[in-house]
PDB file of C-alpha atoms in Angstrom:
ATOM      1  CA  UNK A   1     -17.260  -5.317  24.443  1.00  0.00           C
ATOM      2  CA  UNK A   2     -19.466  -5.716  21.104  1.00  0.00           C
ATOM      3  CA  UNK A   3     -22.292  -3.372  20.345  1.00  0.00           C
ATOM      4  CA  UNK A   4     -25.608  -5.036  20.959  1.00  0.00           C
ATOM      5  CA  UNK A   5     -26.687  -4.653  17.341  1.00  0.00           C
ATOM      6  CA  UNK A   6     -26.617  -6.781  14.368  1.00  0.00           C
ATOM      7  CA  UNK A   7     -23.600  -6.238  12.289  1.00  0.00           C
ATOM      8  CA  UNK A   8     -24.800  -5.535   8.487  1.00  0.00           C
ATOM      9  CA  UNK A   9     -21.758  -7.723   7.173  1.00  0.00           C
ATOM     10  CA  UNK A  10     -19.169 -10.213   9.162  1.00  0.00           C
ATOM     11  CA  UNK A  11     -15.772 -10.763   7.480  1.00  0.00           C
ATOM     12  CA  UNK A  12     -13.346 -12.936   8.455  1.00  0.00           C
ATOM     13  CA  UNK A  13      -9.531 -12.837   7.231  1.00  0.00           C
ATOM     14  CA  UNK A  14      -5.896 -13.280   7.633  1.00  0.00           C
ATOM     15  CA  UNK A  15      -3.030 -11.064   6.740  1.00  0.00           C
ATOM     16  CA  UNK A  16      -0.697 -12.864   4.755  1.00  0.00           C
ATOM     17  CA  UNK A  17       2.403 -11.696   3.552  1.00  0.00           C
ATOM     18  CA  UNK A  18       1.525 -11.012  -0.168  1.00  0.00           C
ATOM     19  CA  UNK A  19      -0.842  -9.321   1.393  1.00  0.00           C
ATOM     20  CA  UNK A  20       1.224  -6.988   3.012  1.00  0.00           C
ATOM     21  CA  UNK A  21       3.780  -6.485   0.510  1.00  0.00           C
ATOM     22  CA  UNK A  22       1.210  -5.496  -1.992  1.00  0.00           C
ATOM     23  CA  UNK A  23       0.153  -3.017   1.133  1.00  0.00           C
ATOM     24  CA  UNK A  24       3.253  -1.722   1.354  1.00  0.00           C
ATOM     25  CA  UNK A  25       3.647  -1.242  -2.722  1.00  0.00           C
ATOM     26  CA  UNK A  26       0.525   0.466  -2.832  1.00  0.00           C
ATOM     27  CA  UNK A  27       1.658   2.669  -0.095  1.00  0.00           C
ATOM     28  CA  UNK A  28       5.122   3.879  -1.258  1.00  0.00           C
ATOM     29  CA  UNK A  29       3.938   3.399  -5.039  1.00  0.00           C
ATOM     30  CA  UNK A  30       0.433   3.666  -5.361  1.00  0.00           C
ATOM     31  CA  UNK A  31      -1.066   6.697  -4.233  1.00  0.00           C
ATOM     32  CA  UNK A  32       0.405   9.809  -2.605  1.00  0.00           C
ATOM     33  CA  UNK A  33       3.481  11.122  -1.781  1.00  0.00           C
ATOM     34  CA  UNK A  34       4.868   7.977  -2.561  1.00  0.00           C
ATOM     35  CA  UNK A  35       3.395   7.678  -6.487  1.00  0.00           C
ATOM     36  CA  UNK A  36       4.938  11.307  -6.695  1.00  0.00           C
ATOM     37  CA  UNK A  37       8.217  10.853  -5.335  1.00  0.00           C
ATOM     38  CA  UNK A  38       8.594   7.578  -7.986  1.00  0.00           C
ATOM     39  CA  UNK A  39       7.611   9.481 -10.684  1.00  0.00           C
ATOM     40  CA  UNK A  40       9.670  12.488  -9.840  1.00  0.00           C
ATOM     41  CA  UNK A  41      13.232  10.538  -8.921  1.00  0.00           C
ATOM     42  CA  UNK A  42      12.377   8.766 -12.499  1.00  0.00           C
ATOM     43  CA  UNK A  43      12.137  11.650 -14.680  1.00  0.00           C
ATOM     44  CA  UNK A  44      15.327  13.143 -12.798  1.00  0.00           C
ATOM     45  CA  UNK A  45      17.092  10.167 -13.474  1.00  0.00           C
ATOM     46  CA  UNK A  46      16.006  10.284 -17.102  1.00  0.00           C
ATOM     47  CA  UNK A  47      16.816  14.173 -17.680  1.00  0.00           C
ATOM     48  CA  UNK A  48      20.093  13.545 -16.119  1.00  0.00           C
ATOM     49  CA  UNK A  49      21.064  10.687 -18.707  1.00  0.00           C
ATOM     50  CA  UNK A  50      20.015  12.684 -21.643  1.00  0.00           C
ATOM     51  CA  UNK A  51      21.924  15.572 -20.045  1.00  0.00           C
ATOM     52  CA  UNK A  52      25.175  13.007 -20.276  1.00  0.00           C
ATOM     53  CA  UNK A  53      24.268  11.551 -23.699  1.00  0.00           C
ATOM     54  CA  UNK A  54      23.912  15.308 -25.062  1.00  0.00           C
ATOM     55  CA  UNK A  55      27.367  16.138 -23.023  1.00  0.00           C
ATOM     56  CA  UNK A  56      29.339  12.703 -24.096  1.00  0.00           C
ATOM     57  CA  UNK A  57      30.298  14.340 -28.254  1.00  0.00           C
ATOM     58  CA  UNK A  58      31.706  17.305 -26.370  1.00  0.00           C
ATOM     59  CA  UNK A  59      34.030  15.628 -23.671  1.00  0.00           C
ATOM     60  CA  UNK A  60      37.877  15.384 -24.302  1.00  0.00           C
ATOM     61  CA  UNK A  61      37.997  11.518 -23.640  1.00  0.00           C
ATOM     62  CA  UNK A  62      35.498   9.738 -24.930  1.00  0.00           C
ATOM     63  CA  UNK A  63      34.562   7.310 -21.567  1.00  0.00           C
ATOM     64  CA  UNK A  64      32.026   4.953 -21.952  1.00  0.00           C
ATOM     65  CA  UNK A  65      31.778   4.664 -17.954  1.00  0.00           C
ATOM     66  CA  UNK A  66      30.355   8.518 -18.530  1.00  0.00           C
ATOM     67  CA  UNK A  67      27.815   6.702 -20.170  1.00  0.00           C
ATOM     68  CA  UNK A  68      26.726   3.745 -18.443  1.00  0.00           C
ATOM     69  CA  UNK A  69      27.027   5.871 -14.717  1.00  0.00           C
ATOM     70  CA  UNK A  70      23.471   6.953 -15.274  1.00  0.00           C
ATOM     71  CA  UNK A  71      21.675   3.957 -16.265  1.00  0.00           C
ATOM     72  CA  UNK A  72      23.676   2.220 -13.584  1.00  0.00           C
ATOM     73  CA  UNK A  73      21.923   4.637 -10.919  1.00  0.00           C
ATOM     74  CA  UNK A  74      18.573   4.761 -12.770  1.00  0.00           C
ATOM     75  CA  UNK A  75      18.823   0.832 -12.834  1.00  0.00           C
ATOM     76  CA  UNK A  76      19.424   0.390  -8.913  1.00  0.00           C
ATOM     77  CA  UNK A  77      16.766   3.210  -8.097  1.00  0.00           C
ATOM     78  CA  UNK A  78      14.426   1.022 -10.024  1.00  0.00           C
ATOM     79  CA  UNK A  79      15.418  -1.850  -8.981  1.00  0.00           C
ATOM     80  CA  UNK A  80      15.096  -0.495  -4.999  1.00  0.00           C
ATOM     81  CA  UNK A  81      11.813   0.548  -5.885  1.00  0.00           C
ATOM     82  CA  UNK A  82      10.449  -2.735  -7.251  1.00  0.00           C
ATOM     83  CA  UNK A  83      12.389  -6.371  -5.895  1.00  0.00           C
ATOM     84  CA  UNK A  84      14.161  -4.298  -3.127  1.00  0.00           C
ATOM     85  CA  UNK A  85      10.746  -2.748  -1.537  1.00  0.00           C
ATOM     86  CA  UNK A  86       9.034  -6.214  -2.184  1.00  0.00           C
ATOM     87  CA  UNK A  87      11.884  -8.157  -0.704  1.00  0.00           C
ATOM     88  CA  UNK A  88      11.876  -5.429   2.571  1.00  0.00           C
ATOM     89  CA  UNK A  89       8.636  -5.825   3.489  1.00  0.00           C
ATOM     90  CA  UNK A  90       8.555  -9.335   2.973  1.00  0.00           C
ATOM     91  CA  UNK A  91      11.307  -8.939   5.929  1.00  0.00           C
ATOM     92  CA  UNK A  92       9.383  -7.147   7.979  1.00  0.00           C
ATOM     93  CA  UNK A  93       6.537  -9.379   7.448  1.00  0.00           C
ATOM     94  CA  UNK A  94       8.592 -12.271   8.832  1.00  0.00           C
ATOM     95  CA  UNK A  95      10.194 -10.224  12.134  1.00  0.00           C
ATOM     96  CA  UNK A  96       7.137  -9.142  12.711  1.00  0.00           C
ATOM     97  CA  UNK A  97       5.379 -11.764  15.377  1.00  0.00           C
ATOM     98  CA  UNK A  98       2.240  -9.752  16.177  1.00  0.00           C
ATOM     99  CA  UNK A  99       0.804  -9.912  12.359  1.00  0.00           C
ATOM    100  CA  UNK A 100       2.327 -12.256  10.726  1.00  0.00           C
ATOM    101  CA  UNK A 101      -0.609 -14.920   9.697  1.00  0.00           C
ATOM    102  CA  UNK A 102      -2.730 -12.664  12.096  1.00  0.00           C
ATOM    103  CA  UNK A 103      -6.718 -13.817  11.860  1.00  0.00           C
ATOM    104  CA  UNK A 104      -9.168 -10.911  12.405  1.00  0.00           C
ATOM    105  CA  UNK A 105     -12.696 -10.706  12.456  1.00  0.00           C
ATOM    106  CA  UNK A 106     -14.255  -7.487  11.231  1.00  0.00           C
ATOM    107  CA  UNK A 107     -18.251  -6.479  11.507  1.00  0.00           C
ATOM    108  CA  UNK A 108     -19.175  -4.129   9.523  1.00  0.00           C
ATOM    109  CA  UNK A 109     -22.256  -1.892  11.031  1.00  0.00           C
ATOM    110  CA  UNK A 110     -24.079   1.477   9.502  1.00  0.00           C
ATOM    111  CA  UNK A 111     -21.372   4.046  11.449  1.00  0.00           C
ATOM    112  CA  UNK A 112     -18.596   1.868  12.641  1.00  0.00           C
ATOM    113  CA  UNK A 113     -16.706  -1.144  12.512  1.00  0.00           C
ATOM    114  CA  UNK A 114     -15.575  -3.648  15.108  1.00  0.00           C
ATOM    115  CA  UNK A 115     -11.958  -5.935  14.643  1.00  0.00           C
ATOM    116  CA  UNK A 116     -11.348  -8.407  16.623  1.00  0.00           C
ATOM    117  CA  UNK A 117      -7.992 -10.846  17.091  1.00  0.00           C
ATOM    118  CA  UNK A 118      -6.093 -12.906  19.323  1.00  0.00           C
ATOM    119  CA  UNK A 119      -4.889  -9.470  20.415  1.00  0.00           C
ATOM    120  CA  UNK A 120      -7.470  -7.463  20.852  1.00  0.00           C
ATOM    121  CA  UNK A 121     -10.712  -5.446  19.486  1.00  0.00           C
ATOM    122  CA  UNK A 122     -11.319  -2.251  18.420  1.00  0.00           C
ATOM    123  CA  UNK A 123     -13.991   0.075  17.640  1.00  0.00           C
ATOM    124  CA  UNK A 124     -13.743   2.491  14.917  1.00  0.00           C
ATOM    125  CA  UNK A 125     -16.022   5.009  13.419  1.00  0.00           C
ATOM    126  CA  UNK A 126     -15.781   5.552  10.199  1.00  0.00           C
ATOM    127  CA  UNK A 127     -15.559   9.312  10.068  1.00  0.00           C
ATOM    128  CA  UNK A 128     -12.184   8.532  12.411  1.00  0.00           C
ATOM    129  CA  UNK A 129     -10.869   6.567   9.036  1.00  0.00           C
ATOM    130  CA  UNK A 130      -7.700   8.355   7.324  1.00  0.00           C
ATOM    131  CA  UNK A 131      -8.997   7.167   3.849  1.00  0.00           C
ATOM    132  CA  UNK A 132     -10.201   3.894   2.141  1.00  0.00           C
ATOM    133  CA  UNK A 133      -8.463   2.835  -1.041  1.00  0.00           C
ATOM    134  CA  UNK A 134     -10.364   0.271  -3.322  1.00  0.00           C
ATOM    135  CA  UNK A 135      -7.694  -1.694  -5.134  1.00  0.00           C
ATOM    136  CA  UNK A 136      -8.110  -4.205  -7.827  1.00  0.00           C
ATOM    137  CA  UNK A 137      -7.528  -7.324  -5.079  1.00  0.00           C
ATOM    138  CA  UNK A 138      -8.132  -6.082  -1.768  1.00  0.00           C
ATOM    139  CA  UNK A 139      -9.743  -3.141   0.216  1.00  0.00           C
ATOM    140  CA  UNK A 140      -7.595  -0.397   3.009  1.00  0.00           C
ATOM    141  CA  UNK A 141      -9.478   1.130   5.139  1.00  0.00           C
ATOM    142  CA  UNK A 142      -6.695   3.416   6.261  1.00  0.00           C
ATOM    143  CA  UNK A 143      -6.201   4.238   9.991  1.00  0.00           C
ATOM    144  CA  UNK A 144      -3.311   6.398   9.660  1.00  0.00           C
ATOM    145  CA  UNK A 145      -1.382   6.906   6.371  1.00  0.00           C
ATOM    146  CA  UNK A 146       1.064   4.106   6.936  1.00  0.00           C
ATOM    147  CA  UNK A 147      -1.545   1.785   8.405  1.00  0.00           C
ATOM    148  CA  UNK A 148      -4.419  -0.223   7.153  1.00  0.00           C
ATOM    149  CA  UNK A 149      -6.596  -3.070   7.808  1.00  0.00           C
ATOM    150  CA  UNK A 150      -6.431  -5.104   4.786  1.00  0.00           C
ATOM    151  CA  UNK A 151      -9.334  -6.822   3.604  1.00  0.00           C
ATOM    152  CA  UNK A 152      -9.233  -9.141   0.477  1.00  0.00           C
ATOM    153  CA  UNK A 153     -12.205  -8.667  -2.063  1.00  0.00           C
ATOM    154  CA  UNK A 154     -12.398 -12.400  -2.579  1.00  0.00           C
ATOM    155  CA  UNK A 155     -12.872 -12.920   1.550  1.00  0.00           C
ATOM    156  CA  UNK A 156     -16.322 -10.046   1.563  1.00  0.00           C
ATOM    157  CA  UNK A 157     -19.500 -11.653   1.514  1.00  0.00           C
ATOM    158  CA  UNK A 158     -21.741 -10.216  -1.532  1.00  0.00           C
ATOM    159  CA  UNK A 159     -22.909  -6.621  -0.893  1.00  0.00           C
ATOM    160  CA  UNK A 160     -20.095  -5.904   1.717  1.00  0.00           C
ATOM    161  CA  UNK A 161     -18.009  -3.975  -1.368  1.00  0.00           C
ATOM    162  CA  UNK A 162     -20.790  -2.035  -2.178  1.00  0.00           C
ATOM    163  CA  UNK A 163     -21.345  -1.108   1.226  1.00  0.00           C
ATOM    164  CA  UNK A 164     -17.621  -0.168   1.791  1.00  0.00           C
ATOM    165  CA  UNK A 165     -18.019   2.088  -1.592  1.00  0.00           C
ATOM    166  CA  UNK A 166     -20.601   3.686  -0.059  1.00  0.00           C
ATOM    167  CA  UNK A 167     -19.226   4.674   3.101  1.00  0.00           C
ATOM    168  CA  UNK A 168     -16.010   5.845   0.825  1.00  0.00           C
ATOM    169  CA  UNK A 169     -18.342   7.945  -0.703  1.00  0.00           C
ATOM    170  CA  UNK A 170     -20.636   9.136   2.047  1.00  0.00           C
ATOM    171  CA  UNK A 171     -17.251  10.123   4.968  1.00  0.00           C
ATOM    172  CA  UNK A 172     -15.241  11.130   1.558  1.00  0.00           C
ATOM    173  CA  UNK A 173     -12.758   8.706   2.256  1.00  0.00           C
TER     174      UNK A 173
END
């Protein structure tokens, strides 16, 4: 059931699957817990190779495997953390049925904002919003802190970032 008022903006979108990888590499990556735990693991990994390069004059056998053990695990962290977390959600993308390709419609009024898809509408106040992250390409308006409806910058009509700024600003979002 829509509210009887004029929405102030009307978006229309799609979630595509670069889309949602670069949702979930903003999550695990971007901000958070998961932009702490990356740099932490990293600086771990990097204390504990200069740890081994400082050890490696005093060992009994000179092993080059000592040596190469670290970057080897510093490598595959990175590597998990990059091409491995793109190519996992890009999985999930796929298996899931419900979203993938999903078109939405999103109105945008002064206190809330009304989806709608194939699957059903929703209502949301904005105060009820985890957080809304402003990213160079798209817009999350966080509903919990692993989901988000993603909205592409390119696909808002001209004032509709603004407004979405302003409501960041005004709930403290």
């Amino acid at each position: 059931m829509e509210t009887e008022t004029n929405p102030l903006f009307k978006i229309s979108g799609k979630l595509t699957e670069e889309d949602y990888v670069r949702l979930c590499r903003f999550l695990v990556r971007g901000q958070g817990k998961g932009r702490r735990s990356f740099i932490i693991y990293t600086c771990i990994f990097s204390v504990f190779l200069l740890l081994c390069i400082i050890a490696y004059p005093f060992l009994p056998e000179k092993n080059v495997v000592f040596l190469l053990c670290p970057f080897i695990v510093l490598a595959m962290y990175l590597w998990a953390m990059t091409i491995g977390l793109d190519r996992r959600s890009a999985r999930t993308y796929r298996k899931n049925k419900l979203q993938a390709d999903l078109e939405f419609n999103l109105s945008l009024f002064e206190d809330h904002y009304e989806g709608a898809s194939e699957f059903g509408y929703d209502n949301i106040p904005y105060e009820k919003l985890y957080k809304i992250f402003d990213t160079p390409t798209n817009i999350y308006l966080m509903l919990a802190p692993g989901q988000a409806t993603v909205l592409r910058k390119e696909d808002l009509p001209e004032g509709a970032l603004e407004f979405i700024r302003q409501i960041k600003e005004k709930y403290h979002l």
